[in-house]
Short mmCIF file of C-alpha atoms in Angstrom, two decimals:
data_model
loop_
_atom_site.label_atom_id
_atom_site.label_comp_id
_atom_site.label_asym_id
_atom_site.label_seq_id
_atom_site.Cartn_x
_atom_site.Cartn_y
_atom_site.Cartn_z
CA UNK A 1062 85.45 55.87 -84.77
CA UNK A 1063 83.91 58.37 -82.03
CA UNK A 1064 85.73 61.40 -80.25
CA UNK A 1065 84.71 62.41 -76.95
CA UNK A 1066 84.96 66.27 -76.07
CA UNK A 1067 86.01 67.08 -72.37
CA UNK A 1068 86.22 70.82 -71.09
CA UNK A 1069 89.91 71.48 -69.96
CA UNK A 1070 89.35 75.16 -69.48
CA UNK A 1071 86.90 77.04 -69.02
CA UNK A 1072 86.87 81.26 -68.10
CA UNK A 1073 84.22 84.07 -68.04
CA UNK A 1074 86.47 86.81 -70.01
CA UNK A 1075 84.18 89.27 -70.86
CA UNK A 1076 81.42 91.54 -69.76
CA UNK A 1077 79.47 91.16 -72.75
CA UNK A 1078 78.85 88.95 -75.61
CA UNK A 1079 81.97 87.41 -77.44
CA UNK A 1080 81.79 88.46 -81.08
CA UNK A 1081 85.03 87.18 -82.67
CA UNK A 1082 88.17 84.05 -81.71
CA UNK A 1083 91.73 83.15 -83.40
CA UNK A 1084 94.10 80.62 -82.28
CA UNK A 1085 97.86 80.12 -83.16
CA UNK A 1086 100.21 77.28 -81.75
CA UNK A 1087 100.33 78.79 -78.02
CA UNK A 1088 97.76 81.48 -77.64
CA UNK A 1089 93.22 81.96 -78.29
CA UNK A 1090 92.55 85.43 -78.01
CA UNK A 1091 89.03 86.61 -77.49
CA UNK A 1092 86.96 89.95 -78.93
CA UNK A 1093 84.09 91.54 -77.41
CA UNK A 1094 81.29 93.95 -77.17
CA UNK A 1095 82.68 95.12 -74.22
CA UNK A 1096 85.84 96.92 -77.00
CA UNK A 1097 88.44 94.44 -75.18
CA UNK A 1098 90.59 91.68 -76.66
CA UNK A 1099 91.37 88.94 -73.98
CA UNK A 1100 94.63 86.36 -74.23
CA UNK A 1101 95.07 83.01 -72.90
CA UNK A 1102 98.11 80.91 -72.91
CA UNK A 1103 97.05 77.41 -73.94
CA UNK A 1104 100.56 76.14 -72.81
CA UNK A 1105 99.74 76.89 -69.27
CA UNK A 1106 96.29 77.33 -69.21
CA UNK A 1107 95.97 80.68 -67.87
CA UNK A 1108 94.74 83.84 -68.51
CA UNK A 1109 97.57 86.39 -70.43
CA UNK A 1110 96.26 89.63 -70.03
CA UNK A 1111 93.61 92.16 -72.35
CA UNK A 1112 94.53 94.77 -75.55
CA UNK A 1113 92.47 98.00 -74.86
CA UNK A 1114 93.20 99.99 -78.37
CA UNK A 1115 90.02 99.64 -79.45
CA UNK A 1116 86.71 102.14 -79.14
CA UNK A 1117 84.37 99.71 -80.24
CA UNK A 1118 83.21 95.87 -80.73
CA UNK A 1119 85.86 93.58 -81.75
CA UNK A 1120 84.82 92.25 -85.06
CA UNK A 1121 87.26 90.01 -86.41
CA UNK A 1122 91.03 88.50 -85.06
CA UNK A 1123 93.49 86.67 -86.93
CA UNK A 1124 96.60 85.33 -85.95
CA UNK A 1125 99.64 85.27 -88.42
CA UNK A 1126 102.28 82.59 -87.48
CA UNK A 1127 103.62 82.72 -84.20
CA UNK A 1128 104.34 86.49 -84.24
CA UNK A 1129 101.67 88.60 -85.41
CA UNK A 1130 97.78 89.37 -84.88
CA UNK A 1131 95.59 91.48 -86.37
CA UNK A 1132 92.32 93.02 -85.51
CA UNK A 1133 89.63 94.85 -86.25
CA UNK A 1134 86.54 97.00 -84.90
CA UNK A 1135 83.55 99.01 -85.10
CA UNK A 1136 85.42 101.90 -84.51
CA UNK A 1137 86.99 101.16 -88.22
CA UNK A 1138 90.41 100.67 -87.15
CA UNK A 1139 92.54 97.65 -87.26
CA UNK A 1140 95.87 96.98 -85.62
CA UNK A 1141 98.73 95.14 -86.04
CA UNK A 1142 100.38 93.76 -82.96
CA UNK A 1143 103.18 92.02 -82.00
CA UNK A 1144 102.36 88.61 -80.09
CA UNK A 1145 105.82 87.95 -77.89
CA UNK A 1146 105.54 91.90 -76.05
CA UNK A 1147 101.70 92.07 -77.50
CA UNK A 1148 102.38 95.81 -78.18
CA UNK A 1149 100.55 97.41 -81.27
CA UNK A 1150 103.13 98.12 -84.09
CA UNK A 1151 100.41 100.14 -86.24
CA UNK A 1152 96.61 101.35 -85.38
CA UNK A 1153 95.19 101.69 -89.43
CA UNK A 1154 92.55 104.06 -89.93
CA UNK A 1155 90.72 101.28 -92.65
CA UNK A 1156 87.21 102.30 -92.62
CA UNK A 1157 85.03 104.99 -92.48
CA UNK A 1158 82.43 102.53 -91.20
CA UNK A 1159 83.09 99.50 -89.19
CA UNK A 1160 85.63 96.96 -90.00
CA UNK A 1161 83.22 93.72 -90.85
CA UNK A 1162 85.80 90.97 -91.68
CA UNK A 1163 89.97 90.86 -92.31
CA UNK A 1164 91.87 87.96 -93.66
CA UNK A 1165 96.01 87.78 -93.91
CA UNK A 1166 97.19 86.60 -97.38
CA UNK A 1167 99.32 83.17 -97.02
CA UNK A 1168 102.82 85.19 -97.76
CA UNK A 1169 102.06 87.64 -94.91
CA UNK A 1170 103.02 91.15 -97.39
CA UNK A 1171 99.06 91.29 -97.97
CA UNK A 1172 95.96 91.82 -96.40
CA UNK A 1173 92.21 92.31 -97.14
CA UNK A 1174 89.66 93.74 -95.42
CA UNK A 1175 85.84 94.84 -95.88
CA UNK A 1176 83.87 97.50 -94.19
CA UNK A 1177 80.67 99.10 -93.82
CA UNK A 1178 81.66 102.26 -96.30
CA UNK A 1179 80.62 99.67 -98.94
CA UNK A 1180 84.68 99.24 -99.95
CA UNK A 1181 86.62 95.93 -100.36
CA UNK A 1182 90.69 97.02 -99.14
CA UNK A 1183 93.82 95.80 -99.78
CA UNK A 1184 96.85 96.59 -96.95
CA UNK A 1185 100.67 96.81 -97.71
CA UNK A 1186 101.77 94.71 -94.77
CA UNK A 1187 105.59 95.62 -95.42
CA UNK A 1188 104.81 99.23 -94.94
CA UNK A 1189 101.36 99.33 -92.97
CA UNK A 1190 99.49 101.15 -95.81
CA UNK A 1191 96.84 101.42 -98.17
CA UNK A 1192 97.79 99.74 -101.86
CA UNK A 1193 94.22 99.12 -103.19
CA UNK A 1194 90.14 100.29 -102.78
CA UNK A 1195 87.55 98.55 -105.18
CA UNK A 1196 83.75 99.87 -104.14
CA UNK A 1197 81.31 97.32 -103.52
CA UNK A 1198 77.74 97.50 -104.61
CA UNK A 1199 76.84 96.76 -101.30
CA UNK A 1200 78.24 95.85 -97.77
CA UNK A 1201 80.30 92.80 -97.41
CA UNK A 1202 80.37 90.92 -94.13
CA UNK A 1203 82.73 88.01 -94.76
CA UNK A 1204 86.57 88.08 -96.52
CA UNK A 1205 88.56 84.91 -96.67
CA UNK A 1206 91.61 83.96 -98.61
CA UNK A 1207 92.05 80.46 -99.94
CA UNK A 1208 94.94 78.40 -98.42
CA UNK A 1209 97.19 78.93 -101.58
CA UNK A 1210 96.25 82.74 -102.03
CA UNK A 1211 95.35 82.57 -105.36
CA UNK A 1212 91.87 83.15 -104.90
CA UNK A 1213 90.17 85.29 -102.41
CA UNK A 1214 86.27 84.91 -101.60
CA UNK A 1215 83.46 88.45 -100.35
CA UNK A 1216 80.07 87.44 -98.81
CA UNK A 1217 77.45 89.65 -99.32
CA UNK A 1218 74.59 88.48 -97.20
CA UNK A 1219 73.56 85.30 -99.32
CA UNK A 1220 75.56 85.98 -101.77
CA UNK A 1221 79.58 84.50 -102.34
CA UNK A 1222 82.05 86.02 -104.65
CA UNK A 1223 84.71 84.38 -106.32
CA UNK A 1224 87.78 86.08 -106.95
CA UNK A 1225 90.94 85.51 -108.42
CA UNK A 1226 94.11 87.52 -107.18
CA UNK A 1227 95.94 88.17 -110.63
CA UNK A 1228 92.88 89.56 -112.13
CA UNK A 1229 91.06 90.81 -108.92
CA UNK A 1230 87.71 90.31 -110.94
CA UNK A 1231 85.17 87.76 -109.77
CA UNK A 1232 85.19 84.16 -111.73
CA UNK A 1233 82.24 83.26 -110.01
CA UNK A 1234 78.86 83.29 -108.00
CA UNK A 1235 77.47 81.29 -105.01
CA UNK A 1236 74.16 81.95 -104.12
CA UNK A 1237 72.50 80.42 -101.00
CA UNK A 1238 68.37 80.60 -99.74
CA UNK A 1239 69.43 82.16 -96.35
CA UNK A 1240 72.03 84.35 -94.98
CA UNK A 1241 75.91 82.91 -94.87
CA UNK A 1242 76.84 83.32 -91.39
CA UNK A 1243 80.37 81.47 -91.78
CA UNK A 1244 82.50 80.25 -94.60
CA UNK A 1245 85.54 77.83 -94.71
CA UNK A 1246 88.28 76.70 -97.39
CA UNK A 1247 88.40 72.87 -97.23
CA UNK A 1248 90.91 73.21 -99.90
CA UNK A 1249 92.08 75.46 -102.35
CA UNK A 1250 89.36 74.94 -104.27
CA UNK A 1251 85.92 73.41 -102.13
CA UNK A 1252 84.38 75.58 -99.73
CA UNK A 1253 82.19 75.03 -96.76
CA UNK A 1254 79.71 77.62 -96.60
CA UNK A 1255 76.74 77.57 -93.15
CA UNK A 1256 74.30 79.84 -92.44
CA UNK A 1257 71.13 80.99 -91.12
CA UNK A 1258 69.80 77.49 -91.43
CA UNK A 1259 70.77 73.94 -89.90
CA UNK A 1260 72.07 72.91 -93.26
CA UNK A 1261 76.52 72.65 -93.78
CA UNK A 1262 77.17 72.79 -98.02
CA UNK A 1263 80.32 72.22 -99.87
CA UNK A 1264 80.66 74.06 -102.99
CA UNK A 1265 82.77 73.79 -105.70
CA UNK A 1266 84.73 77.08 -106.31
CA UNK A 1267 85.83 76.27 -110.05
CA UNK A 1268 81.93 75.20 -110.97
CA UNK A 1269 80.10 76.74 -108.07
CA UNK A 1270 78.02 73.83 -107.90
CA UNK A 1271 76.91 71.85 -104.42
CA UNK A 1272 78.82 69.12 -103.71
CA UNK A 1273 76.79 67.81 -100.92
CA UNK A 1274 75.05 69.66 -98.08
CA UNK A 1275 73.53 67.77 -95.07
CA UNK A 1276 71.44 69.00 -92.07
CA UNK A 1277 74.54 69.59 -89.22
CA UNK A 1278 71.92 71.14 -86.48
CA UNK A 1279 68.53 71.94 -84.78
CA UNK A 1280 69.39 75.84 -85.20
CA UNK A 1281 71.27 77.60 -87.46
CA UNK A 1282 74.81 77.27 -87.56
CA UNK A 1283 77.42 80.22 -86.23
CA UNK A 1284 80.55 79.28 -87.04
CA UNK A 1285 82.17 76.14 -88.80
CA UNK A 1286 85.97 75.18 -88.74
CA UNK A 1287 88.25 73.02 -90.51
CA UNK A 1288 91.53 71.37 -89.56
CA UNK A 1289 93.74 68.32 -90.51
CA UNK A 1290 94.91 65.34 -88.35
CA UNK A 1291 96.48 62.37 -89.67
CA UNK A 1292 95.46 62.84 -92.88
CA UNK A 1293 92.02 63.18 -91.50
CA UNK A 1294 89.77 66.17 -92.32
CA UNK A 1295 87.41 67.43 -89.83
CA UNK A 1296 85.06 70.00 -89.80
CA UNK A 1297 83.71 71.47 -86.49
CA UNK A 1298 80.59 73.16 -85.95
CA UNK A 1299 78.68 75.64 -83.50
CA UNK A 1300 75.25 76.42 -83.25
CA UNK A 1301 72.71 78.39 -81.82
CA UNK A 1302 71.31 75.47 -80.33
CA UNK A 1303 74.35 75.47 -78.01
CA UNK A 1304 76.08 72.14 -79.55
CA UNK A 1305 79.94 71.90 -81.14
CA UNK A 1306 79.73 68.52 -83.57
CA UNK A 1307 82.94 67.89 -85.20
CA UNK A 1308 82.61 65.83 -88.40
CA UNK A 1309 84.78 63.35 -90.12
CA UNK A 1310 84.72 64.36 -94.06
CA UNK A 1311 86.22 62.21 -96.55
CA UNK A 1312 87.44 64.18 -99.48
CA UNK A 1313 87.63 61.21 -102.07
CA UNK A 1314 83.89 61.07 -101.16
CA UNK A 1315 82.78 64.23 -100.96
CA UNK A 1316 79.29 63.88 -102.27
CA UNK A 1317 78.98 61.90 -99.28
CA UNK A 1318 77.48 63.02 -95.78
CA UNK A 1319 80.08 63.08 -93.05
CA UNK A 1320 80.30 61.09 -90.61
CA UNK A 1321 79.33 62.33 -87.07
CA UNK A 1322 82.67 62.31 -84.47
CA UNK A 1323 81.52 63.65 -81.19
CA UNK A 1324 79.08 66.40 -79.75
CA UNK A 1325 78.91 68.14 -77.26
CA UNK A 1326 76.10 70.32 -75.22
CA UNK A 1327 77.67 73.37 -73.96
CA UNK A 1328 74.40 74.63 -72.64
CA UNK A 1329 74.84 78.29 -74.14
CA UNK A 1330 74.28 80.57 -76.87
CA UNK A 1331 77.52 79.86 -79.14
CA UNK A 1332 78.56 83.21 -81.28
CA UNK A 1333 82.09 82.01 -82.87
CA UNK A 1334 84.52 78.91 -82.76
CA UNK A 1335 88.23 78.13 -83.42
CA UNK A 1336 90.16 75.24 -82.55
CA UNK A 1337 93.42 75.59 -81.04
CA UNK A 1338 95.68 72.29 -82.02
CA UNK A 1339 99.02 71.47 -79.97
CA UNK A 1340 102.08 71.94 -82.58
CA UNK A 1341 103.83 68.75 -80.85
CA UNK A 1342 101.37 66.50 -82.56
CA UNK A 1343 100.68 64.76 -85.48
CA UNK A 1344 98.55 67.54 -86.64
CA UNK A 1345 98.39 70.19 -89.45
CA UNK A 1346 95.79 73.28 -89.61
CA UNK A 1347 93.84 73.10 -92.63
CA UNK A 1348 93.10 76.96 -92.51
CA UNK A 1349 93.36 79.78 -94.54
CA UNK A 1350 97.06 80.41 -94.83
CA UNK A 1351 100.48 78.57 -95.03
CA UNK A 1352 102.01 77.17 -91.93
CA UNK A 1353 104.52 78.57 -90.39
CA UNK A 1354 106.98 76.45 -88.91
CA UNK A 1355 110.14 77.57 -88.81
CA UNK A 1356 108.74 80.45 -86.28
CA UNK A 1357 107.89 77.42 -84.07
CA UNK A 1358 109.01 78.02 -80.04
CA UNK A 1359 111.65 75.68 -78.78
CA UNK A 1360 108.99 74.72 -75.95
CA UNK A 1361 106.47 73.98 -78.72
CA UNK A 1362 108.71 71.47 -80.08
CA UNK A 1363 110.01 69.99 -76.73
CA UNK A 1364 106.17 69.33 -76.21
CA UNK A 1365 105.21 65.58 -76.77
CA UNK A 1366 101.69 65.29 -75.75
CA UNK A 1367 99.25 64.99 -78.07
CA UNK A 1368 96.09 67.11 -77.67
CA UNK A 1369 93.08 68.98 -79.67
CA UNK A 1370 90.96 71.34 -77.78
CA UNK A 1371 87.67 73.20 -78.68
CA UNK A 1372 87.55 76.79 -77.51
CA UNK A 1373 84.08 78.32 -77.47
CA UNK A 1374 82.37 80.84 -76.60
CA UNK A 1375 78.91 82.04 -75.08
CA UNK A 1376 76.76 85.10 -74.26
CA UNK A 1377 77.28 85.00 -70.49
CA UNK A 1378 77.50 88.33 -69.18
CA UNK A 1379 79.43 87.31 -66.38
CA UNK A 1380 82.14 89.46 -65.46
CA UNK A 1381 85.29 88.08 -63.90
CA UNK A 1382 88.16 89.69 -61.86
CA UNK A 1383 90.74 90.19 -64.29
CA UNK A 1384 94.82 91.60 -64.69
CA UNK A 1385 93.95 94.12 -67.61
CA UNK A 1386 97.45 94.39 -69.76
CA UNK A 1387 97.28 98.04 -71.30
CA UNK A 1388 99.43 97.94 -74.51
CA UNK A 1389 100.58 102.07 -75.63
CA UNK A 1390 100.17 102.09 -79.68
CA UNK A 1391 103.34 101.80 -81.24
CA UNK A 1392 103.25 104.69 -84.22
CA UNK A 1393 106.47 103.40 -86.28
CA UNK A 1394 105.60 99.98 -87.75
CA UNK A 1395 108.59 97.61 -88.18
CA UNK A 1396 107.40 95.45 -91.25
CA UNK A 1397 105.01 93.68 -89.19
CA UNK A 1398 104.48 90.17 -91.02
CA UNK A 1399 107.26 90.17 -93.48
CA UNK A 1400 110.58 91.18 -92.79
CA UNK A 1401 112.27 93.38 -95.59
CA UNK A 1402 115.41 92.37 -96.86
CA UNK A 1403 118.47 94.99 -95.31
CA UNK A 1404 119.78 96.83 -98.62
CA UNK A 1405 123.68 96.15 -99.08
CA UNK A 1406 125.33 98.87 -99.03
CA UNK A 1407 127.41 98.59 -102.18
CA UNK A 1408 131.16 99.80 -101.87
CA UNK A 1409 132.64 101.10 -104.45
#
């Protein structure tokens, strides 16, 4: 079985480098150097507009469902913003430093984020707060969540730690030759870790053991990805070297290489990756939190066309003409990811 990879659209959205990409089931949003966040409506192919909030480089983006994104900068702060009027319902002070990495805990109340102040954070999503600091030893670049939120995972330049939620202590090491430059939950419990090398591993998270590793690229490796199709697992890959492979991995064989689907030579520097999969098909996101379908858009289900596209990005500092979408910061937050139940009033 081979894949062939065709570009469907293509757009020079920044000024400077691209430094961070999310996806949900309509929109890929874009961060930059150049302090912007660019949209793009994958229904219609067209550019949506830019967030301006923040004063520094976009670091990180994630989408949760169909309603919410969050994101986070060098100038510390992350914000929570609403995708249907993409207004910001909260701008959180998180960091003395910069913000390095965010993830959204599958339930949506939680969220975790490290910095360069050395700390490790946990956010009140209900109320847009602080609930938790633990100091790190040292700075932390990566945070992820596994997909069942029992276990969340820090990278500290070579170095992965395993921790579980009830406890919040670490159950575990990884330790790698070169620095991890990307890490990915296959499942709840095997994680794809690439790095500063042309070498993808899978490790086990209960034994922290390699389950296979296998040389993925001529340069070292950016940013990996993972989704589901037809009971299919595939893992997608960027590299320096400019190509986007997307792998076929069988997880009854694990120890086993993958098997090769398609490349594709996009001629440029690649800095991050997400794949953006069309709800209408027979597809399912293997990512790091629970699907959310019930938020699904009547035009997402009327959809019937079956489609996967690869959205990456380059170093071109190209600038393009562009509608720039100012969005005022929002000070009252209106329980952003999780709505809280309305209190009966009791009569007596």
């Amino acid at each position: 079985q081979s894949w062939t990879v065709v570009p469907d659209f293509t757009h020079h959205a920044h000024s400077a480098s691209l430094s961070a990409v999310a996806v949900n089931s309509r929109y890929v949003v874009t961060g930059s150097r150049d302090e912007t966040i660019q949209i793009y409506d994958m229904k219609k192919k067209i550019e949506h507009g830019a967030l301006l909030q923040h004063n520094g480089t976009i670091t990180c983006l994630e989408f949760y469902g169909t309603a919410h994104l969050l994101s986070g900068a060098e100038d510390g702060v992350i914000c929570i913003w609403n995708t249907k009027r993409w207004e910001c319902l909260k701008s959180i002070k998180a960091h003395k430093g910069h913000v390095s990495s965010l993830s959204i805990h599958p339930s949506g109340k939680l969220a975790l984020s490290v910095g360069t102040d050395k700390t490790l954070r946990t956010w009140n999503l209900v109320e847009g707060r602080s609930a938790f600091i633990k100091n790190l030893k040292q700075n932390a670049h990566i945070i992820k969540w596994s997909p069942d939120g029992e276990k969340y995972v820090t990278v500290i330049t070579n170095k992965v730690d395993i921790y579980k939620l009830d406890t919040a202590s670490i159950t575990g090491t990884i330790t790698t030759e070169k620095r991890i430059s990307s890490l990915r939950f296959i499942t709840d419990s095997i994680l794809a870790i690439a790095g500063d090398d042309e070498i993808i591993r899978f490790y086990s998270c209960d034994s922290q053991k390699c389950l296979c590793e296998f040389k993925a690229h001529e340069n070292r490796i950016k940013d990996i990805y993972s989704f589901e199709r037809e009971g299919q697992h595939v893992i997608v890959t960027a590299s320096s070297d400019g190509y986007i492979k997307m792998w076929n991995l069988d997880l009854n064989k694990i120890k086993d290489v993958p098997s090769l689907l398609c490349e594709v030579n996009t001629k440029a520097r690649l800095t991050c990756l997400a794949v953006w999969l069309d709800q209408a098909s027979e597809t399912k996101e293997n990512s790091d939190k629970a699907a959310t379908s019930s938020q699904a858009n009547e035009d997402e289900k009327s959809s019937i066309v079956t489609k996967n596209k690869v959205c990456w990005t380059d170093k071109s500092n190209k600038t393009a003409k562009r509608k720039m979408k100012i969005t005022p910061d929002k000070q009252k937050l209106e329980a952003p990811l999780q709505k809280k139940k309305k209190k009966r009033n009791s009569s007596a």
